[in-house]
Amino acid sequence: MIRKSGCRFSEKIMLKQRDRAMDLSIRNVRKEFDRFAALDDVSLDIRSGELIALLGPSGSGKTTLLRLIAGLDHPTGGQIFFGGEDASVKTVQERNIGFVFQSYALFRHMNVLDNIGFGLSVRRGADRMAKAEIARRATELLDLVQLSGLERRYPHQLSGGQRQRVALARAMAIEPSVLLLDEPFGALDAKVRRDLRSWLREIHDATGHTTVFVTHDQDEALELADRVVVMNEGRIEQIGTADDVYDTPNSPFVFGFIGESSSLPIHVEAGQLWFEDRPLGLPAGDAPDGKALLYFRPQEVKLLDGCGGCIAGTVAAGRRVAGTRRLELEVGGHRERVEIEVPASHPAAARSRIAFRPEKWRLFGTPGEAAPSEKVRRISGWPAAVQAGEGSSAARR
Amino acid sequence: MVIDQPFSAAGAQTPPPRSAVTEGRATRVALTVIALLFLAVFLVLPLVIVFLQAFANGVGAYFAALTEPDAVAAIQLTLLVAAIAVPLNLAFGVAAAWAVAKFEFKGKAFLTTLIDLPFSVSPVISGLVYVLLFGSQSLLGPWLAAHGVQILFAVPGIVLATIFVTFPFVARELIPLMEEQGTADEEAALSLGASGWQTFLRVTLPNVKWGLLYGVLLCNARAMGEFGAVSVVSGHIRGLTNTMPLQVEILYNEYNFAGAFAVASLLALLALVTLIIKTILEFRYGDALSGSTGH
């Protein structure tokens, strides 16, 4: 299995890679497939040596963006810069990237060593390398990915996790300027995933590659990446550290996609938030009067006894989640459902009434306010996040 | 899996447990016997008769029939035709499979159907097409005659007809294989810096080599054994435009049974060798395929 030992990484590999790490700049990139915009005006700057996660649901364009960076596809519009150089016109071979495919794409008729050495063995002209040198380097990389001893194995004789590591070693063999990974752990079981996750972080820290990986797993993205790029429907919703995207999501989508969330349609009037005809006891700040959506996390609520400014609801369902209890409440005349978290010991009986107030929340414009064709997150005149609030109590960090 | 359990001792009320997908013994025996009988009557018996007839007048007569000049000419022509048609269809098949499996373009489904055309058309029609195209009554006929180019009733016509008939074999074998393998391996090779040609030689070709060999084998067997289309375009000129199957027919029509079956035995032998190699390949290639699944 995987030994956690960063010290085994060859100094030589580390130094070589650090010199080559490169910053990336993606400017106003657009990609259409049969007139369907898979990516729409995407701009992103990636610093040298950074570990970036492209996170989004399927169809959000994250893999498309990765393939555009690699040069496996070409943008319909916009530019991609490697260092200061415009890479848009370069072929995939010229870009010198290391790409790890979701399916690994190991060459099935080559053994592990030949797979890793492939990128070096196809070099021609001045870059041509001697066979012994290629083998030496491949062995070194095999050691880096902790698979020494499996040199002569064929891909079908390896486990999923081992194939993944061979694929990574193969990509690193060409000393790429950028390492790109497409759902690197997608096909692995949960245990191996977790192991490989921390292992990848170690390799990244040791080799210093500029690394971009695609994932739909928020835990993976938040845990592993320096910065997370949250994508939805071909656009970047938010770029930020794990703390940024979790604590201050800038759109309903990010709020809903990362972590758990509940939302409630409310309205703003006289500097107060109102749910139907009740005040919530939350200040509206500078949010304009009118309809809005209140977002909060189930675990960031405070239960109240009386209800002078609160959200009150009837318990519709409850379930035990690890150390806590999740309650589904029906609130208001339209029986809107929201989820809150209470201590496991809470005696929440079905149909009993519970009152609470979010301790942290964010307000977003409602879709109804905007032109019908526009999405929630593009409310005209509204900033993406109108108002974020924090309760006066312990929620402050 | 078949589990045969002896009935337990007296008083056993329940039949022994049996796999849900297994038939009773009687049914199994009956099915096996029917299959074997069918094989014996329709496949083995004819094959045996071919060889019996070939050697009916003794081994000497057999070799005499094979070394007779017309027979030698027929064998040589057959080998020549196969030597031209098979490599051409190999190249075409690889190109077509590559195009269909690795790229998206308009008319792809149409091209796939078109590749199958020679399978669905009677070989006689395939031959007639070339007669209509190059015959003296055709548009091209007079021009060809004026320039002294002989296509019909000559080797070029036979080669063309053979290419037409055998043209789906390699492509048909490769397309599903390449489609299943997808383009990830090629993309991986390109991303590692390999050129298009290096990718083809070092990644694509090795990935399909067993399938390719299998296709070539079938293509070759058909190229050597084709009768209908070749019969229409060859003109049956002894020693010149007779391939082995045509030679067999002529000898047979002349009641030269020993001679006909001697040549036929070569074709039968070719079929047997093809079958054996095919079985070996299937063994290897099935293994290679199963080894590659899960990638």
XYZ file of C-alpha atoms in Angstrom:
692
model
C 0.000 0.000 0.000
C 0.955 3.589 0.021
C 3.655 4.596 2.370
C 3.531 8.175 3.435
C 7.075 9.239 2.938
C 7.826 12.455 1.181
C 11.522 11.994 1.842
C 11.847 9.223 -0.725
C 11.379 11.577 -3.638
C 14.493 11.990 -5.648
C 16.122 15.358 -5.177
C 16.982 15.443 -8.831
C 13.398 15.075 -10.003
C 12.298 17.715 -7.549
C 14.784 20.267 -8.771
C 14.153 19.625 -12.429
C 10.434 20.071 -12.051
C 10.656 23.236 -9.998
C 12.569 24.972 -12.757
C 9.956 24.064 -15.284
C 6.798 24.915 -13.364
C 4.932 27.559 -15.245
C 2.077 29.898 -14.665
C -0.995 29.639 -16.818
C -3.366 32.266 -17.990
C -6.698 31.506 -19.589
C -8.281 34.544 -21.152
C -11.882 34.797 -22.284
C -11.884 31.260 -23.565
C -14.979 30.027 -25.313
C -15.616 26.544 -26.645
C -18.582 25.506 -28.737
C -19.595 22.037 -29.780
C -22.121 22.211 -32.587
C -23.050 25.717 -31.457
C -23.581 24.553 -27.895
C -21.319 26.598 -25.657
C -19.503 24.145 -23.414
C -17.382 27.013 -22.117
C -18.480 30.596 -22.137
C -15.993 33.399 -21.584
C -13.798 31.674 -19.045
C -10.815 33.524 -17.608
C -8.488 32.087 -15.030
C -4.971 32.780 -13.826
C -2.993 29.964 -12.322
C 0.232 30.710 -10.507
C 3.357 28.690 -10.987
C 3.448 25.669 -8.707
C -0.161 25.997 -7.701
C -2.500 23.042 -7.222
C -5.856 23.971 -8.701
C -9.118 22.040 -8.659
C -11.749 22.504 -11.333
C -14.900 21.548 -9.487
C -18.380 21.279 -10.899
C -21.218 18.951 -11.737
C -21.051 16.901 -14.914
C -21.592 19.066 -17.956
C -20.164 22.131 -16.267
C -17.283 22.333 -18.729
C -14.462 21.423 -16.368
C -13.066 18.593 -18.470
C -13.470 20.711 -21.600
C -11.358 23.421 -19.993
C -8.699 20.891 -19.020
C -8.566 19.530 -22.572
C -8.252 23.041 -23.953
C -5.304 23.724 -21.664
C -3.747 20.465 -22.830
C -4.301 21.267 -26.476
C -6.359 18.125 -27.035
C -9.142 20.458 -28.133
C -8.949 23.970 -29.432
C -10.949 26.928 -28.164
C -13.540 28.577 -30.365
C -12.386 31.899 -28.985
C -9.980 33.358 -26.450
C -6.397 32.552 -25.601
C -4.372 30.379 -23.297
C -0.947 31.513 -22.145
C 1.798 29.251 -20.824
C 4.224 31.515 -19.028
C 4.148 34.566 -21.223
C 3.690 32.579 -24.403
C 0.463 32.201 -26.302
C -0.109 28.454 -26.394
C -3.341 28.664 -28.378
C -1.466 28.106 -31.597
C 0.702 25.300 -30.251
C -0.039 21.624 -30.795
C -0.479 19.265 -27.908
C 3.055 17.935 -28.443
C 4.582 21.401 -28.353
C 2.860 22.358 -25.121
C 4.774 19.795 -23.102
C 1.996 18.995 -20.697
C 1.511 15.901 -18.572
C -2.029 14.641 -18.909
C -3.478 11.927 -16.712
C -6.646 10.489 -18.171
C -9.633 9.422 -16.180
C -9.403 5.981 -17.736
C -5.587 6.056 -17.243
C -5.105 5.201 -20.929
C -2.049 3.102 -20.187
C -0.673 1.356 -23.250
C -1.879 -2.178 -22.707
C 0.786 -3.884 -24.764
C 3.652 -2.212 -22.923
C 4.891 -3.055 -19.475
C 5.002 -0.495 -16.713
C 8.530 0.647 -17.450
C 7.871 1.089 -21.173
C 4.695 2.985 -20.401
C 6.542 5.432 -18.193
C 9.389 5.758 -20.662
C 7.142 6.229 -23.694
C 7.243 10.010 -23.694
C 11.041 9.948 -23.651
C 11.365 7.190 -26.238
C 9.428 9.107 -28.890
C 11.800 12.066 -28.749
C 13.663 12.699 -31.955
C 16.609 14.752 -33.066
C 18.610 16.609 -30.429
C 16.314 15.527 -27.588
C 16.762 11.867 -28.371
C 17.612 9.827 -25.295
C 19.597 6.630 -24.944
C 17.619 3.548 -23.991
C 19.563 3.049 -20.792
C 18.944 6.642 -19.787
C 15.205 6.273 -20.447
C 15.070 3.089 -18.391
C 17.012 4.741 -15.585
C 14.658 7.677 -15.499
C 11.560 5.491 -15.700
C 12.848 3.443 -12.777
C 13.408 6.622 -10.810
C 9.829 7.725 -11.457
C 8.502 4.314 -10.576
C 10.259 4.754 -7.286
C 8.689 8.184 -6.896
C 5.213 6.710 -7.282
C 6.213 3.887 -4.936
C 5.761 1.016 -7.344
C 9.308 -0.294 -7.480
C 9.355 -3.955 -8.349
C 6.459 -3.786 -10.794
C 8.620 -2.778 -13.781
C 7.727 -5.807 -15.891
C 4.018 -5.915 -15.096
C 1.430 -5.136 -17.743
C -1.395 -2.689 -17.041
C -4.007 -5.421 -16.741
C -1.967 -6.982 -13.963
C -2.218 -3.852 -11.834
C -4.911 -2.642 -9.481
C -6.787 0.580 -10.209
C -4.719 2.588 -7.764
C -1.475 1.232 -9.201
C -2.551 2.060 -12.753
C -3.363 5.558 -11.622
C 0.122 5.982 -10.239
C 1.759 4.559 -13.343
C -0.279 7.039 -15.396
C 0.977 9.855 -13.190
C 4.571 8.684 -13.457
C 4.232 8.478 -17.237
C 2.904 12.028 -17.368
C 5.719 13.308 -15.156
C 8.420 11.536 -17.147
C 8.459 14.191 -19.838
C 9.107 16.904 -17.256
C 5.916 18.719 -18.152
C 5.450 22.409 -17.584
C 1.924 21.729 -16.357
C 0.382 18.606 -14.937
C -3.266 18.066 -15.860
C -5.394 15.384 -14.241
C -8.887 14.471 -15.382
C -10.918 13.026 -12.499
C -7.751 11.353 -11.249
C -9.456 9.247 -8.611
C -12.847 8.888 -10.244
C -12.690 5.159 -10.829
C -11.230 4.141 -7.493
C -12.915 2.984 -4.338
C -13.272 5.320 -1.387
C -10.351 4.032 0.667
C -7.822 4.118 -2.176
C -9.122 7.545 -3.138
C -8.356 8.994 0.256
C -4.884 7.476 0.304
C -4.040 8.686 -3.170
C -5.379 12.130 -2.368
C -2.875 12.853 0.347
C -0.209 11.105 -1.681
C -0.860 13.376 -4.659
C -0.587 16.400 -2.384
C 2.798 15.127 -1.189
C 4.022 14.533 -4.715
C 2.849 17.974 -5.685
C 4.622 19.617 -2.788
C 7.780 17.648 -3.552
C 7.903 18.236 -7.290
C 6.316 21.673 -7.478
C 4.427 21.145 -10.708
C 1.761 23.579 -11.664
C -1.128 21.161 -11.374
C -4.731 21.381 -12.483
C -7.139 18.585 -11.710
C -10.776 18.066 -12.519
C -13.173 16.616 -10.008
C -16.839 16.512 -9.163
C -16.029 15.546 -5.593
C -16.084 18.639 -3.386
C -14.243 16.947 -0.536
C -11.426 16.090 -2.902
C -11.278 19.632 -4.242
C -11.463 21.354 -0.872
C -8.961 19.068 0.776
C -6.397 18.926 -1.973
C -6.338 22.188 -3.858
C -4.675 25.501 -3.117
C -7.549 27.139 -4.906
C -10.844 25.746 -6.095
C -12.466 26.859 -9.329
C -16.191 26.198 -9.093
C -17.750 25.768 -12.514
C -21.329 25.555 -13.658
C -22.859 25.486 -17.127
C -19.683 26.499 -18.876
C -18.850 29.402 -16.613
C -16.653 29.947 -13.616
C -18.861 30.672 -10.622
C -16.163 31.351 -8.083
C -12.440 31.023 -7.627
C -11.057 30.816 -4.161
C -9.490 28.826 -1.377
C -11.475 26.126 0.351
C -12.392 28.663 3.036
C -13.500 31.221 0.460
C -15.837 28.975 -1.450
C -17.248 27.324 1.624
C -17.653 30.339 3.896
C -18.419 33.053 1.393
C -20.019 31.461 -1.641
C -20.820 34.172 -4.144
C -23.810 32.586 -5.812
C -26.737 30.320 -4.965
C -25.110 27.681 -7.119
C -21.863 27.639 -5.151
C -23.792 27.765 -1.894
C -25.848 24.784 -2.975
C -23.039 22.818 -4.619
C -20.418 23.078 -1.912
C -21.475 21.831 1.459
C -25.093 21.512 2.361
C -27.578 24.276 2.192
C -31.165 25.235 2.721
C -32.884 28.110 1.020
C -36.065 30.008 1.667
C -37.839 32.639 -0.405
C -38.133 35.776 1.691
C -38.623 39.453 1.153
C -36.815 42.512 2.334
C -38.809 45.347 3.813
C -37.984 48.184 6.160
C -34.455 46.960 6.774
C -35.699 43.558 7.917
C -35.948 40.107 6.394
C -39.452 38.708 6.285
C -40.658 35.203 5.644
C -44.265 35.517 4.610
C -45.695 37.809 7.313
C -43.118 37.170 10.000
C -39.892 39.017 10.602
C -36.867 36.731 10.920
C -35.058 38.942 13.323
C -32.244 39.351 10.835
C -31.105 42.751 9.592
C -31.319 43.345 5.857
C -28.286 45.571 5.763
C -28.090 47.346 2.424
C -30.179 44.831 0.479
C -32.858 46.568 -1.587
C -36.482 45.993 -0.748
C -38.218 43.205 -2.591
C -38.029 39.461 -2.959
C -34.862 37.519 -2.248
C -33.585 34.061 -1.414
C -32.133 33.339 1.987
C -29.403 30.690 2.029
C -27.995 29.086 5.132
C -26.295 25.877 6.140
C -28.249 23.328 8.192
C -25.519 23.228 10.813
C -25.292 27.000 11.182
C -28.622 27.611 12.864
C -29.640 28.430 16.394
C -32.690 26.811 17.915
C -35.020 29.228 19.707
C -37.673 28.654 22.300
C -40.039 31.488 21.687
C -40.553 33.004 18.320
C -40.162 36.696 18.239
C -38.295 36.871 14.978
C -37.493 33.401 13.778
C -38.363 30.717 11.281
C -40.826 28.256 12.725
C -41.748 24.962 11.150
C -43.220 21.536 11.658
C -40.907 18.542 11.741
C -41.678 16.525 8.616
C -38.860 14.029 8.834
C -35.804 13.417 10.895
C -32.790 11.242 10.361
C -29.669 10.477 12.223
C -26.468 11.566 10.461
C -23.374 10.417 12.304
C -23.113 12.500 15.465
C -26.050 14.774 14.767
C -29.670 14.698 13.733
C -31.036 16.241 10.552
C -34.546 17.581 10.616
C -36.628 18.453 7.631
C -39.009 21.230 8.514
C -42.077 22.434 6.705
C -42.339 26.162 7.100
C -44.945 28.695 6.098
C -48.160 28.434 4.173
C -46.525 26.837 1.142
C -44.830 24.205 3.235
C -41.395 25.121 2.031
C -38.941 22.483 3.149
C -35.712 23.398 4.875
C -33.152 21.261 6.608
C -31.561 22.044 9.930
C -29.145 20.158 12.112
C -29.809 19.571 15.781
C -27.948 17.611 18.434
C -28.544 13.881 18.266
C -30.173 14.051 21.680
C -32.783 16.562 20.536
C -36.229 15.113 21.172
C -37.697 16.177 17.860
C -40.911 14.273 17.465
C -42.700 14.178 14.143
C -45.176 17.043 13.660
C -43.757 18.984 16.591
C -42.971 22.645 16.041
C -39.470 24.005 16.083
C -38.240 27.554 15.796
C -34.771 28.550 14.660
C -32.780 31.367 13.188
C -29.768 31.082 10.869
C -26.577 32.243 12.519
C -24.836 32.790 9.195
C -26.651 33.398 5.990
C -26.492 34.967 2.569
C -29.092 36.669 0.465
C -29.379 36.282 -3.273
C -31.761 37.839 -5.736
C -34.667 35.660 -6.799
C -35.087 34.450 -10.343
C -38.531 36.016 -10.505
C -37.067 39.494 -10.398
C -34.956 39.038 -13.458
C -35.733 38.629 -17.101
C -37.239 35.142 -17.429
C -34.396 33.786 -19.537
C -31.724 34.675 -17.065
C -30.453 32.349 -14.456
C -30.575 32.901 -10.765
C -26.989 33.928 -10.590
C -27.192 36.674 -13.189
C -29.754 38.968 -11.657
C -29.621 42.304 -13.359
C -28.753 45.054 -10.986
C -28.099 42.729 -8.088
C -24.627 41.964 -7.002
C -24.093 38.230 -6.926
C -24.302 38.172 -3.187
C -26.423 40.982 -1.924
C -25.935 40.622 1.700
C -24.139 38.266 3.930
C -24.912 38.172 7.526
C -23.592 36.693 10.671
C -25.442 36.310 13.877
C -24.191 38.227 16.826
C -23.475 35.071 18.776
C -20.840 32.378 18.676
C -20.847 31.979 14.914
C -18.217 34.673 14.511
C -14.785 33.298 13.840
C -21.418 -24.322 -14.058
C -22.734 -27.794 -14.248
C -22.972 -29.557 -10.981
C -23.678 -33.253 -11.193
C -24.673 -34.551 -7.862
C -25.581 -38.190 -7.344
C -29.046 -38.740 -5.993
C -28.853 -39.255 -2.309
C -29.963 -42.509 -0.792
C -33.508 -43.833 -0.575
C -36.152 -41.433 0.558
C -34.638 -38.461 -1.284
C -37.700 -36.482 -2.144
C -36.148 -33.420 -3.651
C -34.149 -33.504 -6.881
C -30.528 -32.410 -6.518
C -29.986 -28.673 -6.798
C -29.291 -27.610 -10.328
C -28.110 -24.352 -11.780
C -31.016 -22.315 -13.130
C -29.402 -22.047 -16.546
C -28.578 -25.739 -16.924
C -30.812 -28.129 -18.837
C -31.467 -31.699 -17.888
C -29.068 -34.423 -18.934
C -31.317 -35.739 -21.712
C -31.740 -32.314 -23.248
C -28.023 -31.674 -23.124
C -27.176 -34.979 -24.779
C -29.808 -34.449 -27.471
C -28.598 -30.958 -28.284
C -24.974 -32.058 -28.410
C -25.763 -34.997 -30.689
C -27.779 -32.815 -33.058
C -24.974 -30.272 -33.275
C -22.325 -32.932 -33.860
C -24.398 -34.757 -36.474
C -25.020 -31.539 -38.311
C -21.322 -30.698 -38.295
C -20.420 -34.173 -39.490
C -22.882 -34.237 -42.366
C -22.437 -30.718 -43.591
C -18.813 -29.924 -42.823
C -16.626 -32.897 -42.041
C -18.040 -35.326 -44.589
C -17.612 -33.007 -47.597
C -14.084 -32.225 -46.493
C -13.230 -35.892 -46.182
C -14.756 -36.589 -49.591
C -12.654 -33.844 -51.182
C -9.477 -35.526 -49.991
C -10.711 -39.047 -50.764
C -11.587 -38.050 -54.313
C -8.326 -36.191 -54.740
C -6.367 -39.305 -53.882
C -8.797 -41.695 -55.657
C -6.280 -42.431 -58.415
C -3.324 -42.608 -56.089
C -0.753 -40.180 -54.799
C 1.061 -40.081 -58.149
C -2.031 -38.939 -60.014
C -2.655 -36.375 -57.300
C 0.706 -34.694 -57.724
C 0.528 -35.057 -61.470
C -2.764 -33.167 -61.432
C -1.211 -30.431 -59.328
C 1.892 -30.042 -61.454
C -0.012 -29.963 -64.712
C 0.784 -26.560 -66.363
C -2.764 -25.187 -66.275
C -3.080 -26.098 -62.601
C 0.276 -24.482 -61.823
C -0.807 -21.364 -63.716
C -4.054 -21.289 -61.753
C -2.208 -21.616 -58.445
C 0.227 -18.878 -59.409
C -2.558 -16.570 -60.521
C -4.471 -17.139 -57.301
C -1.386 -16.342 -55.242
C -0.710 -13.244 -57.332
C -4.266 -11.967 -56.969
C -4.214 -12.534 -53.219
C -0.796 -10.889 -52.973
C -2.201 -7.750 -54.574
C -5.730 -7.691 -53.147
C -4.921 -8.485 -49.525
C -2.331 -5.738 -48.898
C -4.547 -3.193 -50.653
C -7.523 -4.156 -48.543
C -5.321 -4.178 -45.482
C -4.357 -0.572 -46.136
C -7.898 0.389 -47.014
C -9.370 -1.446 -44.027
C -7.012 0.197 -41.544
C -7.663 3.627 -43.040
C -11.430 3.140 -43.059
C -11.525 1.740 -39.536
C -9.318 4.587 -38.322
C -11.590 7.163 -39.915
C -14.805 5.596 -38.675
C -13.651 4.760 -35.168
C -11.584 7.797 -34.252
C -13.303 10.702 -35.925
C -16.732 12.250 -36.026
C -17.874 13.393 -39.445
C -20.987 13.677 -41.488
C -21.912 10.602 -43.488
C -20.116 8.265 -41.083
C -23.077 5.916 -40.816
C -23.347 5.931 -44.595
C -19.678 5.031 -44.988
C -20.074 2.170 -42.514
C -23.011 0.832 -44.478
C -21.106 1.228 -47.718
C -18.216 -0.815 -46.372
C -20.679 -3.652 -45.828
C -22.015 -3.492 -49.359
C -19.859 -6.279 -50.832
C -21.225 -8.620 -48.153
C -24.805 -7.963 -49.138
C -24.336 -8.016 -52.905
C -24.197 -11.290 -54.793
C -20.633 -11.881 -56.030
C -21.977 -12.319 -59.563
C -23.305 -8.770 -59.442
C -19.930 -7.600 -58.163
C -18.344 -9.123 -61.230
C -20.979 -7.733 -63.571
C -20.374 -4.239 -62.229
C -16.834 -4.406 -63.610
C -18.031 -5.828 -66.907
C -20.469 -2.908 -67.196
C -17.733 -0.496 -66.207
C -14.879 -1.714 -68.394
C -16.580 -3.918 -71.013
C -16.522 -3.035 -74.700
C -20.109 -1.744 -74.464
C -19.294 0.594 -71.595
C -18.272 4.248 -71.650
C -14.720 3.418 -70.685
C -14.458 0.388 -72.944
C -13.553 2.067 -76.244
C -11.050 4.394 -74.564
C -9.376 1.459 -72.807
C -9.280 -0.533 -76.022
C -7.771 2.414 -77.880
C -4.981 2.665 -75.322
C -4.386 -1.058 -75.293
C -5.403 -1.473 -71.642
C -6.882 -4.861 -71.004
C -8.867 -5.024 -67.786
C -11.621 -7.530 -68.381
C -10.631 -11.136 -69.069
C -7.197 -10.340 -67.654
C -5.420 -10.117 -64.336
C -6.459 -6.482 -63.541
C -10.145 -7.407 -63.763
C -9.677 -10.417 -61.511
C -7.769 -8.312 -58.990
C -10.429 -5.588 -59.042
C -13.271 -8.053 -58.559
C -11.388 -9.768 -55.725
C -10.653 -6.463 -53.999
C -14.309 -5.538 -54.218
C -15.511 -8.795 -52.729
C -12.945 -8.971 -49.929
C -12.963 -5.325 -49.061
C -15.075 -5.405 -45.864
C -13.078 -8.069 -44.020
C -10.301 -6.007 -42.442
C -12.422 -2.912 -41.843
C -15.259 -4.917 -40.309
C -12.861 -6.578 -37.938
C -11.167 -3.353 -36.850
C -14.046 -0.889 -36.554
C -15.728 -2.383 -33.463
C -12.359 -3.016 -31.866
C -11.121 0.519 -32.428
C -14.442 2.013 -31.382
C -14.343 0.080 -28.163
C -10.814 1.231 -27.440
C -11.664 4.868 -28.008
C -9.155 7.643 -28.501
C -7.727 8.007 -24.993
C -4.611 5.941 -25.764
C -3.880 8.031 -28.842
C -4.436 11.249 -26.933
C -2.140 10.007 -24.206
C 0.595 9.273 -26.759
C 0.164 12.695 -28.382
C 0.258 14.438 -25.014
C 3.527 12.645 -24.301
C 4.984 14.187 -27.414
C 4.572 11.407 -29.971
C 3.913 12.436 -33.567
C 0.841 11.171 -35.401
C 2.854 8.511 -37.170
C 4.607 7.371 -33.992
C 1.228 7.186 -32.280
C -0.158 5.038 -35.061
C 2.807 2.674 -35.183
C 3.469 2.373 -31.482
C 0.010 2.658 -29.942
C -2.867 2.202 -32.377
C -1.421 -0.657 -34.410
C -0.258 -2.785 -31.463
C -3.660 -2.281 -29.837
C -5.415 -3.848 -32.808
C -2.765 -6.254 -34.091
C -4.640 -9.459 -33.294
C -7.845 -8.168 -34.773
C -5.913 -6.988 -37.779
C -4.246 -10.349 -38.329
C -7.595 -12.052 -37.982
C -9.125 -9.753 -40.586
C -6.226 -10.283 -42.978
C -6.559 -14.030 -42.609
C -10.249 -14.021 -43.453
C -9.603 -11.568 -46.261
C -6.921 -13.842 -47.696
C -9.078 -16.954 -47.471
C -11.847 -15.225 -49.328
C -9.483 -13.678 -51.899
C -8.107 -17.088 -52.797
C -11.457 -18.832 -52.729
C -13.634 -16.263 -54.497
C -15.541 -17.788 -57.387
C -18.589 -15.786 -58.486
C -17.191 -12.342 -59.137
C -13.952 -13.669 -60.585
C -15.833 -16.074 -62.822
C -17.704 -13.190 -64.454
C -14.626 -11.069 -65.207
C -11.998 -13.728 -65.891
C -13.102 -15.115 -69.243
C -11.910 -18.604 -68.201
C -8.807 -18.619 -70.375
C -6.861 -21.692 -69.415
C -3.410 -21.102 -68.130
C -3.997 -17.357 -68.249
C -7.038 -16.137 -66.352
C -8.133 -19.184 -64.414
C -7.788 -18.971 -60.679
C -7.920 -22.103 -58.571
C -11.681 -22.109 -57.973
C -12.285 -21.589 -61.701
C -9.827 -24.335 -62.525
C -11.702 -26.678 -60.210
C -14.931 -25.937 -62.001
C -13.456 -26.477 -65.472
C -11.850 -29.769 -64.514
C -15.031 -30.909 -62.868
C -17.109 -30.060 -65.911
C -14.681 -32.122 -67.951
C -15.285 -35.126 -65.670
C -11.667 -34.928 -64.546
C -12.713 -35.589 -60.967
C -9.309 -36.518 -59.630
C -7.803 -33.328 -61.090
C -10.687 -31.168 -59.869
C -10.487 -32.563 -56.375
C -6.718 -32.326 -56.293
C -6.905 -28.570 -56.859
C -9.917 -28.406 -54.568
C -7.945 -30.156 -51.862
C -5.460 -27.278 -51.900
C -8.286 -24.818 -51.322
C -9.679 -27.045 -48.592
C -6.226 -27.180 -47.036
C -6.044 -23.405 -47.174
C -9.383 -23.269 -45.396
C -8.187 -25.676 -42.729
C -4.954 -23.799 -42.141
C -6.901 -20.545 -41.965
C -9.245 -22.086 -39.443
C -6.416 -23.331 -37.292
C -4.575 -20.028 -37.308
C -7.870 -18.264 -36.673
C -8.515 -20.452 -33.659
C -5.049 -19.780 -32.313
C -5.542 -16.073 -32.933
C -8.917 -16.074 -31.265
C -7.273 -17.657 -28.296
C -4.522 -15.067 -28.172
C -6.643 -12.161 -29.245
C -9.505 -13.014 -26.910
C -6.964 -13.077 -24.137
C -5.466 -9.772 -25.195
C -8.930 -8.261 -25.313
C -9.998 -9.537 -21.947
C -6.689 -8.375 -20.559
C -7.369 -4.910 -21.826
C -10.879 -4.515 -20.512
C -11.149 -2.430 -17.432
C -8.773 0.145 -18.807
